[in-house]
PDB file of C-alpha atoms and ligand atoms in Angstrom:
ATOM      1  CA  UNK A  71      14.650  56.929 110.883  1.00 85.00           C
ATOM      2  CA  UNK A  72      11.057  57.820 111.549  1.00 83.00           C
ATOM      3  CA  UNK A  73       9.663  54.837 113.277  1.00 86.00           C
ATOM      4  CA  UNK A  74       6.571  54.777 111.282  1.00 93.00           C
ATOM      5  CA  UNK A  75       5.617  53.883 107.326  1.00 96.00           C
ATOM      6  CA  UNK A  76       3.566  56.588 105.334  1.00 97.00           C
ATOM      7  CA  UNK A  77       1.483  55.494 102.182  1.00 98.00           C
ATOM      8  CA  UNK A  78       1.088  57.244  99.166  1.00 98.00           C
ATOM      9  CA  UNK A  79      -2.135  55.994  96.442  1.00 98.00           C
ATOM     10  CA  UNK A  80      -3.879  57.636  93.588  1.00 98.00           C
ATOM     11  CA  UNK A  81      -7.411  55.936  93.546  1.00 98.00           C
ATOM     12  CA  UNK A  82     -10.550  57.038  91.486  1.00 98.00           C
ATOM     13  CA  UNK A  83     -14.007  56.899  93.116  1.00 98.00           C
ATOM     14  CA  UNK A  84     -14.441  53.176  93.570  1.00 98.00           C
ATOM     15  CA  UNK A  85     -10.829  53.285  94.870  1.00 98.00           C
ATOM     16  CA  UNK A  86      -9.173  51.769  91.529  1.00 98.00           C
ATOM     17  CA  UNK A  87      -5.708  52.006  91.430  1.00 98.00           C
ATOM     18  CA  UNK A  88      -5.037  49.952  87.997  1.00 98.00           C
ATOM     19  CA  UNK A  89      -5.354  47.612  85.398  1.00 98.00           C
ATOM     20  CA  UNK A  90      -3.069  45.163  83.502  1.00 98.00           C
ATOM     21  CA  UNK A  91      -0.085  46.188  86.025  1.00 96.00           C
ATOM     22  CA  UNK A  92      -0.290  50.149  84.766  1.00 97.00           C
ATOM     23  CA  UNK A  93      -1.793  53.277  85.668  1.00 96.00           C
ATOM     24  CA  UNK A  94      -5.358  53.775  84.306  1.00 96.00           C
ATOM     25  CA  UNK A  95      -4.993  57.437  83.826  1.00 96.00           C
ATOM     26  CA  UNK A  96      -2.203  59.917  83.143  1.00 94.00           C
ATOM     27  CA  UNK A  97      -1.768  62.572  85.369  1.00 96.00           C
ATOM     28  CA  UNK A  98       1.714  64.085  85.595  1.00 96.00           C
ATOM     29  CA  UNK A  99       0.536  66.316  88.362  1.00 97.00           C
ATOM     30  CA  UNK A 100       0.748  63.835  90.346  1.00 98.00           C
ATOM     31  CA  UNK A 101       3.594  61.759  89.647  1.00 97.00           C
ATOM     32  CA  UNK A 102       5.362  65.210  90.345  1.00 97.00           C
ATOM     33  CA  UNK A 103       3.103  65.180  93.652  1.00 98.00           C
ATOM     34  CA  UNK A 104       4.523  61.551  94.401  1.00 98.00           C
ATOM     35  CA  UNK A 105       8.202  62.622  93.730  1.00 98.00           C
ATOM     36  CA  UNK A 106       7.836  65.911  95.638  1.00 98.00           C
ATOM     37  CA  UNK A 107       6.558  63.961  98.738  1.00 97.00           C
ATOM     38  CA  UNK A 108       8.503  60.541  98.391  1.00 98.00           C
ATOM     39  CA  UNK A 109      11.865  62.655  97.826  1.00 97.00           C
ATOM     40  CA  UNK A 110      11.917  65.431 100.266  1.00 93.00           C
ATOM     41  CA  UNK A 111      13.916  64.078 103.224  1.00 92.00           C
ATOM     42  CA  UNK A 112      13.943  66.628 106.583  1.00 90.00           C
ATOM     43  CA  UNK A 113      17.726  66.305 107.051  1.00 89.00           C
ATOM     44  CA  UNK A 114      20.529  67.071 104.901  1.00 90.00           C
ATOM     45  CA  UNK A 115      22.835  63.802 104.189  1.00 91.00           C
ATOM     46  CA  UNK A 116      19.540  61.016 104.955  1.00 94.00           C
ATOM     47  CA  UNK A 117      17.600  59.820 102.080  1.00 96.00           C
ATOM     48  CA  UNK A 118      13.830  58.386 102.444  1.00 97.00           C
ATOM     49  CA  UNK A 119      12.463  54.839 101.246  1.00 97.00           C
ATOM     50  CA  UNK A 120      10.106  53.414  98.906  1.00 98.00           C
ATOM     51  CA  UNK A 121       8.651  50.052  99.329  1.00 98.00           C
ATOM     52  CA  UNK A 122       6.724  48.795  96.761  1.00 98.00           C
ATOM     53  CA  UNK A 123       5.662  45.176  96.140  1.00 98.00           C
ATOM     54  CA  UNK A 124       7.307  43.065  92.925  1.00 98.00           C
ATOM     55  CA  UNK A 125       4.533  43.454  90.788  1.00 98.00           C
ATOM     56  CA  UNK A 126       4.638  47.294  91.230  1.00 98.00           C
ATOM     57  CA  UNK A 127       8.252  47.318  90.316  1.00 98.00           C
ATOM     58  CA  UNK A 128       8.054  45.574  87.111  1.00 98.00           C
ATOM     59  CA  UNK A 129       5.116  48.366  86.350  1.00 97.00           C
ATOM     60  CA  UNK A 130       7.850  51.219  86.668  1.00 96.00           C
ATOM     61  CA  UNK A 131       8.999  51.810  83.154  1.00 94.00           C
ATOM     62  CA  UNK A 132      12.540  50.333  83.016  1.00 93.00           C
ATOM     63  CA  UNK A 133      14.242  54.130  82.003  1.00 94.00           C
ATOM     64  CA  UNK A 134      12.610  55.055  85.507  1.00 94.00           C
ATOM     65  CA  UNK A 135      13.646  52.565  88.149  1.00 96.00           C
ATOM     66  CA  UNK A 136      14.975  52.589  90.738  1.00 98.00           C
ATOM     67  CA  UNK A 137      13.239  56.031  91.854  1.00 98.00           C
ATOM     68  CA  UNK A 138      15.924  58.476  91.895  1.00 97.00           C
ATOM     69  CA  UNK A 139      17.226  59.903  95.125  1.00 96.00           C
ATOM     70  CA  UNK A 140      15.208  57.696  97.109  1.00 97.00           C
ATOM     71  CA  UNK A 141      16.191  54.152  98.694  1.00 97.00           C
ATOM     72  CA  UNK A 142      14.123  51.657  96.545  1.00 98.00           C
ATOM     73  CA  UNK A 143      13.017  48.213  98.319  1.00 98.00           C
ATOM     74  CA  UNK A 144      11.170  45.089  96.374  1.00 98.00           C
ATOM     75  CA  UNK A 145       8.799  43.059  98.364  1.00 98.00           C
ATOM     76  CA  UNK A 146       8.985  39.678  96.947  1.00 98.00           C
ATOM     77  CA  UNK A 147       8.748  35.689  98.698  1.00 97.00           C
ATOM     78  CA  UNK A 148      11.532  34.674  95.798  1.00 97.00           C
ATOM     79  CA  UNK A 149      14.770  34.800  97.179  1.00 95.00           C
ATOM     80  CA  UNK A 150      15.911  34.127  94.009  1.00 96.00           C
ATOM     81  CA  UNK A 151      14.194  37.498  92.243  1.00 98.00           C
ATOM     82  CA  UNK A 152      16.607  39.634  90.938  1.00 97.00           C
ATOM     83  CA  UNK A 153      16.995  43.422  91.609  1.00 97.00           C
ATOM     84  CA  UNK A 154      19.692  45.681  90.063  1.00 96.00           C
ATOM     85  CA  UNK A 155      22.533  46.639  92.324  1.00 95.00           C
ATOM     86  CA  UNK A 156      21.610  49.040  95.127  1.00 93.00           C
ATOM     87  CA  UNK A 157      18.187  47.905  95.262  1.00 97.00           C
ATOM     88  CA  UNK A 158      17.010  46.082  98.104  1.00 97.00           C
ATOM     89  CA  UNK A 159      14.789  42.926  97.862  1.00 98.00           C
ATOM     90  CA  UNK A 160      12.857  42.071 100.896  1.00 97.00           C
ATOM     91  CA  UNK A 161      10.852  39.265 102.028  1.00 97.00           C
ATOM     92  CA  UNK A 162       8.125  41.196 104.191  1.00 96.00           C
ATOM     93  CA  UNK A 163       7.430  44.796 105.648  1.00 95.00           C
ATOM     94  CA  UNK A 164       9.197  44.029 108.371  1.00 95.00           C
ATOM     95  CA  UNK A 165      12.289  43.015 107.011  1.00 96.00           C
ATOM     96  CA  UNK A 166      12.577  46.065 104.865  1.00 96.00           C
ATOM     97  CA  UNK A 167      12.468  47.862 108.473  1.00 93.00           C
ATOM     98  CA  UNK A 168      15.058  45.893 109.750  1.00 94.00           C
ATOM     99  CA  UNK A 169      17.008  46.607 106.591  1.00 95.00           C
ATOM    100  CA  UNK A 170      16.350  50.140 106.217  1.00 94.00           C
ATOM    101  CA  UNK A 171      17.240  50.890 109.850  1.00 91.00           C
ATOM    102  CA  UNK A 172      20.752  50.270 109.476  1.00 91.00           C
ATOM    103  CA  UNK A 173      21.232  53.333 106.814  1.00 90.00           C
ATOM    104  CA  UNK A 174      20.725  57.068 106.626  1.00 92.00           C
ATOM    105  CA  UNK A 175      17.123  56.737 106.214  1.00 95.00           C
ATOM    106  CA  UNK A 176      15.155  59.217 106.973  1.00 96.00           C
ATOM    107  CA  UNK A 177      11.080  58.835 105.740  1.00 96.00           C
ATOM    108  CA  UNK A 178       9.697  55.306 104.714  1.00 97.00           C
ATOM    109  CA  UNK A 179       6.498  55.103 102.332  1.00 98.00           C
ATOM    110  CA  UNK A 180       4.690  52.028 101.185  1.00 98.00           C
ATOM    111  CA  UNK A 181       4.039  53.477  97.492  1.00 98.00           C
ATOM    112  CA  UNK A 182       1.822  50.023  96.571  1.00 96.00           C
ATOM    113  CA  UNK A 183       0.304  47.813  94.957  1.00 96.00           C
ATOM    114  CA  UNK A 184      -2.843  46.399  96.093  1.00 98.00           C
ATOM    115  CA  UNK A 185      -1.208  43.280  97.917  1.00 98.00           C
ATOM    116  CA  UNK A 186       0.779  45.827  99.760  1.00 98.00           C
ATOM    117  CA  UNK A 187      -1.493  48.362 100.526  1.00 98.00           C
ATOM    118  CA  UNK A 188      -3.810  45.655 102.430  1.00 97.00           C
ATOM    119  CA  UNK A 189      -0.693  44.728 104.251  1.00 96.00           C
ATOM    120  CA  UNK A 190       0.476  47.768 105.343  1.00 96.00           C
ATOM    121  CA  UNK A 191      -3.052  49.187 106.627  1.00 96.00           C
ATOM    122  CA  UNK A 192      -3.251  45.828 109.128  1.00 94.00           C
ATOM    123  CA  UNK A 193       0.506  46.958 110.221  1.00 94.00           C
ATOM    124  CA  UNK A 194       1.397  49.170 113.392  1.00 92.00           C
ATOM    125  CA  UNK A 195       3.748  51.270 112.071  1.00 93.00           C
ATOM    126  CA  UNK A 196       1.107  52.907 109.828  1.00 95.00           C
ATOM    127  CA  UNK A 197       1.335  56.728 109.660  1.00 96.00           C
ATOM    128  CA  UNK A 198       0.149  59.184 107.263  1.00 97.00           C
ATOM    129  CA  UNK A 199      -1.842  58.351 104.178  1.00 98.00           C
ATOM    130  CA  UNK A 200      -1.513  60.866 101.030  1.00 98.00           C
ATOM    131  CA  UNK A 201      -4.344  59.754  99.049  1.00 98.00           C
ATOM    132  CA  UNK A 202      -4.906  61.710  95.561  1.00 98.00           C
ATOM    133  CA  UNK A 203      -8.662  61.328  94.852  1.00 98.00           C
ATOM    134  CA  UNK A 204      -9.629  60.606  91.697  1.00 98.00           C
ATOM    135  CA  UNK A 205     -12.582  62.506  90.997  1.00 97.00           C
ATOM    136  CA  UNK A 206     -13.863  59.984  88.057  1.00 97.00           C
ATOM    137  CA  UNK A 207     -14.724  56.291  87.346  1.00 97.00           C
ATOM    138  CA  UNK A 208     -11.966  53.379  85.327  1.00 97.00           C
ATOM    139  CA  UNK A 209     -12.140  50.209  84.772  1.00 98.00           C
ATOM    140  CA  UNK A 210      -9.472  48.473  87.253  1.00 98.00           C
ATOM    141  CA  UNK A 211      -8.806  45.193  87.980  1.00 98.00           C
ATOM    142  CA  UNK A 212      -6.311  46.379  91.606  1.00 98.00           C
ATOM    143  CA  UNK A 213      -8.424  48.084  94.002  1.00 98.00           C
ATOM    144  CA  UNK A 214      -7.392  50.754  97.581  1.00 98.00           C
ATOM    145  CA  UNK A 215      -8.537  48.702 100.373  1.00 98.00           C
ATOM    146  CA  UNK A 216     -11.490  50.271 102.229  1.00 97.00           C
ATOM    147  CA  UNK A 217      -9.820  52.647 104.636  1.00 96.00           C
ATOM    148  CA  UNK A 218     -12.251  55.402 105.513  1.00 94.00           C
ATOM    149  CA  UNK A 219     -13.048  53.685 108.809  1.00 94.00           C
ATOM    150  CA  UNK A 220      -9.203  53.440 109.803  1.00 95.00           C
ATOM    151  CA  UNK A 221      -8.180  57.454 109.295  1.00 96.00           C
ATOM    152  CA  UNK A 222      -9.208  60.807 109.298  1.00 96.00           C
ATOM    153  CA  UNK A 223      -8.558  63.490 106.723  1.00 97.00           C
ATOM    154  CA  UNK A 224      -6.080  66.209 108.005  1.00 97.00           C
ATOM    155  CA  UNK A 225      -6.149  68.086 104.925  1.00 98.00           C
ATOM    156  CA  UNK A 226      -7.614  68.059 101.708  1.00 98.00           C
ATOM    157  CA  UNK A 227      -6.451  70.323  98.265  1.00 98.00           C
ATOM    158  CA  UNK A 228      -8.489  72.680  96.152  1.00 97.00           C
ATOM    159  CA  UNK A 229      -9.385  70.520  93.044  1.00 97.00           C
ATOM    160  CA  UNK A 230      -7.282  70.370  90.553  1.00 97.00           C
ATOM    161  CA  UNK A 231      -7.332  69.407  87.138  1.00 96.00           C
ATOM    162  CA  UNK A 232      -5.148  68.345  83.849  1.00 96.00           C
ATOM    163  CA  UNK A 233      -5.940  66.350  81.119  1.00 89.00           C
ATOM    164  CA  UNK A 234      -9.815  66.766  81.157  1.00 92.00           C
ATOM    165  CA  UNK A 235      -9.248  65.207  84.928  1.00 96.00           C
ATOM    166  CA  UNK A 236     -10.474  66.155  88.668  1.00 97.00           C
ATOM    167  CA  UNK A 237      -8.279  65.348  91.322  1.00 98.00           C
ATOM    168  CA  UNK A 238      -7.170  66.235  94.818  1.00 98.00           C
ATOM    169  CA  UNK A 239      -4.862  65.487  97.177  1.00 98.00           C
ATOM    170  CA  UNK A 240      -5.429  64.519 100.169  1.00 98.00           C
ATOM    171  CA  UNK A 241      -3.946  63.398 103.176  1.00 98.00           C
ATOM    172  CA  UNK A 242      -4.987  61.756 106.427  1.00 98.00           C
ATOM    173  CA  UNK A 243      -3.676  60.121 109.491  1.00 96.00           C
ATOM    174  CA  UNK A 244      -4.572  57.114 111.410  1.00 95.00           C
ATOM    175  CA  UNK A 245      -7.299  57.261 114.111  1.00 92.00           C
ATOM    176  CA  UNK A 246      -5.060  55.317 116.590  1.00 73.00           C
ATOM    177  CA  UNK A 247      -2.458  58.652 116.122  1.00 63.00           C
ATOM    178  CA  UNK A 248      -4.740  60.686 118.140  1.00 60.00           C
TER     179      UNK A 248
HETATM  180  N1  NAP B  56      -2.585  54.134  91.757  1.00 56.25           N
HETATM  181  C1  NAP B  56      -1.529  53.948  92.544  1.00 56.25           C
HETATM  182  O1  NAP B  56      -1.191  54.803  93.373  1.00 56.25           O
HETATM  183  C2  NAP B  56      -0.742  52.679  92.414  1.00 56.25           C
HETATM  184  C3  NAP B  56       0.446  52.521  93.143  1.00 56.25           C
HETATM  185  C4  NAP B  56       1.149  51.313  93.021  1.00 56.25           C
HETATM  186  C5  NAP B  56       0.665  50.314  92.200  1.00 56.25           C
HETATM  187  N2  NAP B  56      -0.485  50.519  91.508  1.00 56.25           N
HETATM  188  C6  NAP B  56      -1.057  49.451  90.670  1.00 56.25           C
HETATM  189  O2  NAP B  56      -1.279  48.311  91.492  1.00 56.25           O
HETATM  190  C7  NAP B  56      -1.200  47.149  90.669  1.00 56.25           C
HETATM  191  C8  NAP B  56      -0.224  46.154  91.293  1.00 56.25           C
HETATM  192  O3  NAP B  56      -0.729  45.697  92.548  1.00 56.25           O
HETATM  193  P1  NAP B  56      -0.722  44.136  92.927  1.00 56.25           P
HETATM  194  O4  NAP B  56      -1.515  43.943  94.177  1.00 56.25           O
HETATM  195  O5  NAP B  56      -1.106  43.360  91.718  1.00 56.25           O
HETATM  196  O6  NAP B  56       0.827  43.839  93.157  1.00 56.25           O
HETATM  197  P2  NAP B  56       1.899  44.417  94.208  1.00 56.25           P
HETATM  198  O7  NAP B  56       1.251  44.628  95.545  1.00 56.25           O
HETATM  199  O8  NAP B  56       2.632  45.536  93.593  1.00 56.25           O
HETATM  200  O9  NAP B  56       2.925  43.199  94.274  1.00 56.25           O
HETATM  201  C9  NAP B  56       2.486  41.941  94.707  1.00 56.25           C
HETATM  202  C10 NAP B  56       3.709  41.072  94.916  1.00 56.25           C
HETATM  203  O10 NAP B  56       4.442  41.541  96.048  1.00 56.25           O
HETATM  204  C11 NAP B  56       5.045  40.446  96.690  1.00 56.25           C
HETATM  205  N3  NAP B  56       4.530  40.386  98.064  1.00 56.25           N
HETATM  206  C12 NAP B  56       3.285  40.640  98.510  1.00 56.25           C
HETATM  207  N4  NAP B  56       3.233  40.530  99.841  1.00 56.25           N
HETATM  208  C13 NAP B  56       4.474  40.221 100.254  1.00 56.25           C
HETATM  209  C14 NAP B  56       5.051  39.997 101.508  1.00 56.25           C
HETATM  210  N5  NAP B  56       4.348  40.059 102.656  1.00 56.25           N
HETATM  211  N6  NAP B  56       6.344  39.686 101.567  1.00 56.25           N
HETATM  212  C15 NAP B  56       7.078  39.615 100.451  1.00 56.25           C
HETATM  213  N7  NAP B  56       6.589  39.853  99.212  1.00 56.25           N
HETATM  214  C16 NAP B  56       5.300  40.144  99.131  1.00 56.25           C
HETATM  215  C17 NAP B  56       4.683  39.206  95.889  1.00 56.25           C
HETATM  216  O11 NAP B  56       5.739  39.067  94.944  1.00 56.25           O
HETATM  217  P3  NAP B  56       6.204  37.635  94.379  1.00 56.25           P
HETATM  218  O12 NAP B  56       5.052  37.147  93.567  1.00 56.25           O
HETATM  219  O13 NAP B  56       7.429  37.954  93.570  1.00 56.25           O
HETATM  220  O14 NAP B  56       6.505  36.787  95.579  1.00 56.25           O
HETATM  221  C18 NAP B  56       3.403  39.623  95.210  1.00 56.25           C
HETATM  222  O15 NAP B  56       3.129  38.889  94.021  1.00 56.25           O
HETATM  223  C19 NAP B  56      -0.776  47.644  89.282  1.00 56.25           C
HETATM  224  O16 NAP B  56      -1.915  47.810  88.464  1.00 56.25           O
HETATM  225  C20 NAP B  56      -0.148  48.985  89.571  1.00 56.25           C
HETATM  226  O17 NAP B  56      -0.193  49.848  88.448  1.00 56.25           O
HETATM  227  C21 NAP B  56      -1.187  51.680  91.592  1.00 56.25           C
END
């Protein structure tokens, strides 16, 4: 299993990344983007991770969780929260490493939310970040943390656009990876 967590965020300008426990925006471009990357494994037979906190979870409409093909983990302090069957719930990061581990994992991402996200950027294990860039302005009430300072951009998209919408995708990597 690679040793190391990747994160994967869609954030608009002021680094919004919802409101009311939803999306602001539609862009299927990207979801496709988030499967694409969160799915591909590098070896035939191992299957990557997604870690995503509770509140995240219950934002997944109920026809599309768990994420197919991918090993889903719940971040959650109640050991009494209730996940379907082959979904693990975990009570920190680290656990879900010590859980994931054990099985033919190949990639981890953190895939959110905001409580998460701040976590994960103050954790050593932090690898690559795939930030899509919202080229426009919501109102959001769950915010990126500031991360600018932490990483520099690798490699950055032509922008792209659907639904009246600029994005691109970008992705960086840690300074400390140097
Ligand atoms: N744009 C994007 O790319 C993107 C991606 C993901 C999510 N989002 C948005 O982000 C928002 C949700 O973010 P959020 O910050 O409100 O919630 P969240 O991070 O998804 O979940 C927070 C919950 O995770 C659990 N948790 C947090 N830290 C933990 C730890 N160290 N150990 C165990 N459990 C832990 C707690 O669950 P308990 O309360 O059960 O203990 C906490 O209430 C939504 O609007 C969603 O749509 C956007």
């Amino acid at each position: 299993m690679n040793e190391r967590f990747d994160l994967v965020v869609a954030c608009d300008l002021n680094r919004g990344i919802g409101k009311n426990n939803q999306l602001p925006w539609k862009i299927p471009q990207d979801l496709k983007y988030f499967k694409r990357i969160t799915t591909a494994a590098n070896e035939e037979g191992l299957f990557n991770a997604v870690i995503m906190g509770r509140k995240t979870w219950e934002s997944i409409p109920a026809n599309h969780r768990p994420l197919a093909g991918r090993y889903n983990v719940v971040l959650t302090r109640n050991p009494d929260y209730v996940v379907p069957e082959g979904v693990f719930r975990c009570g920190s990061i680290d656990e879900a490493f010590e859980t994931l581990v054990q099985g033919p994992v190949d990639k981890v991402f953190i895939i959110g939310g905001a409580e998460i996200y701040n976590q994960a950027l103050q954790h050593e294990r932090i690898g690559l970040l795939y930030l899509t860039e919202i080229r426009h302005r919501y109102d959001c009430d769950a915010f990126f943390p500031e991360y600018k300072q932490l990483f520099q951009l690798v490699s950055s998209s032509e922008i792209e656009h659907e639904n009246g919408v600029e994005f691109t995708f970008k992705v960086y990597k840690p300074n400390l990876l140097d």
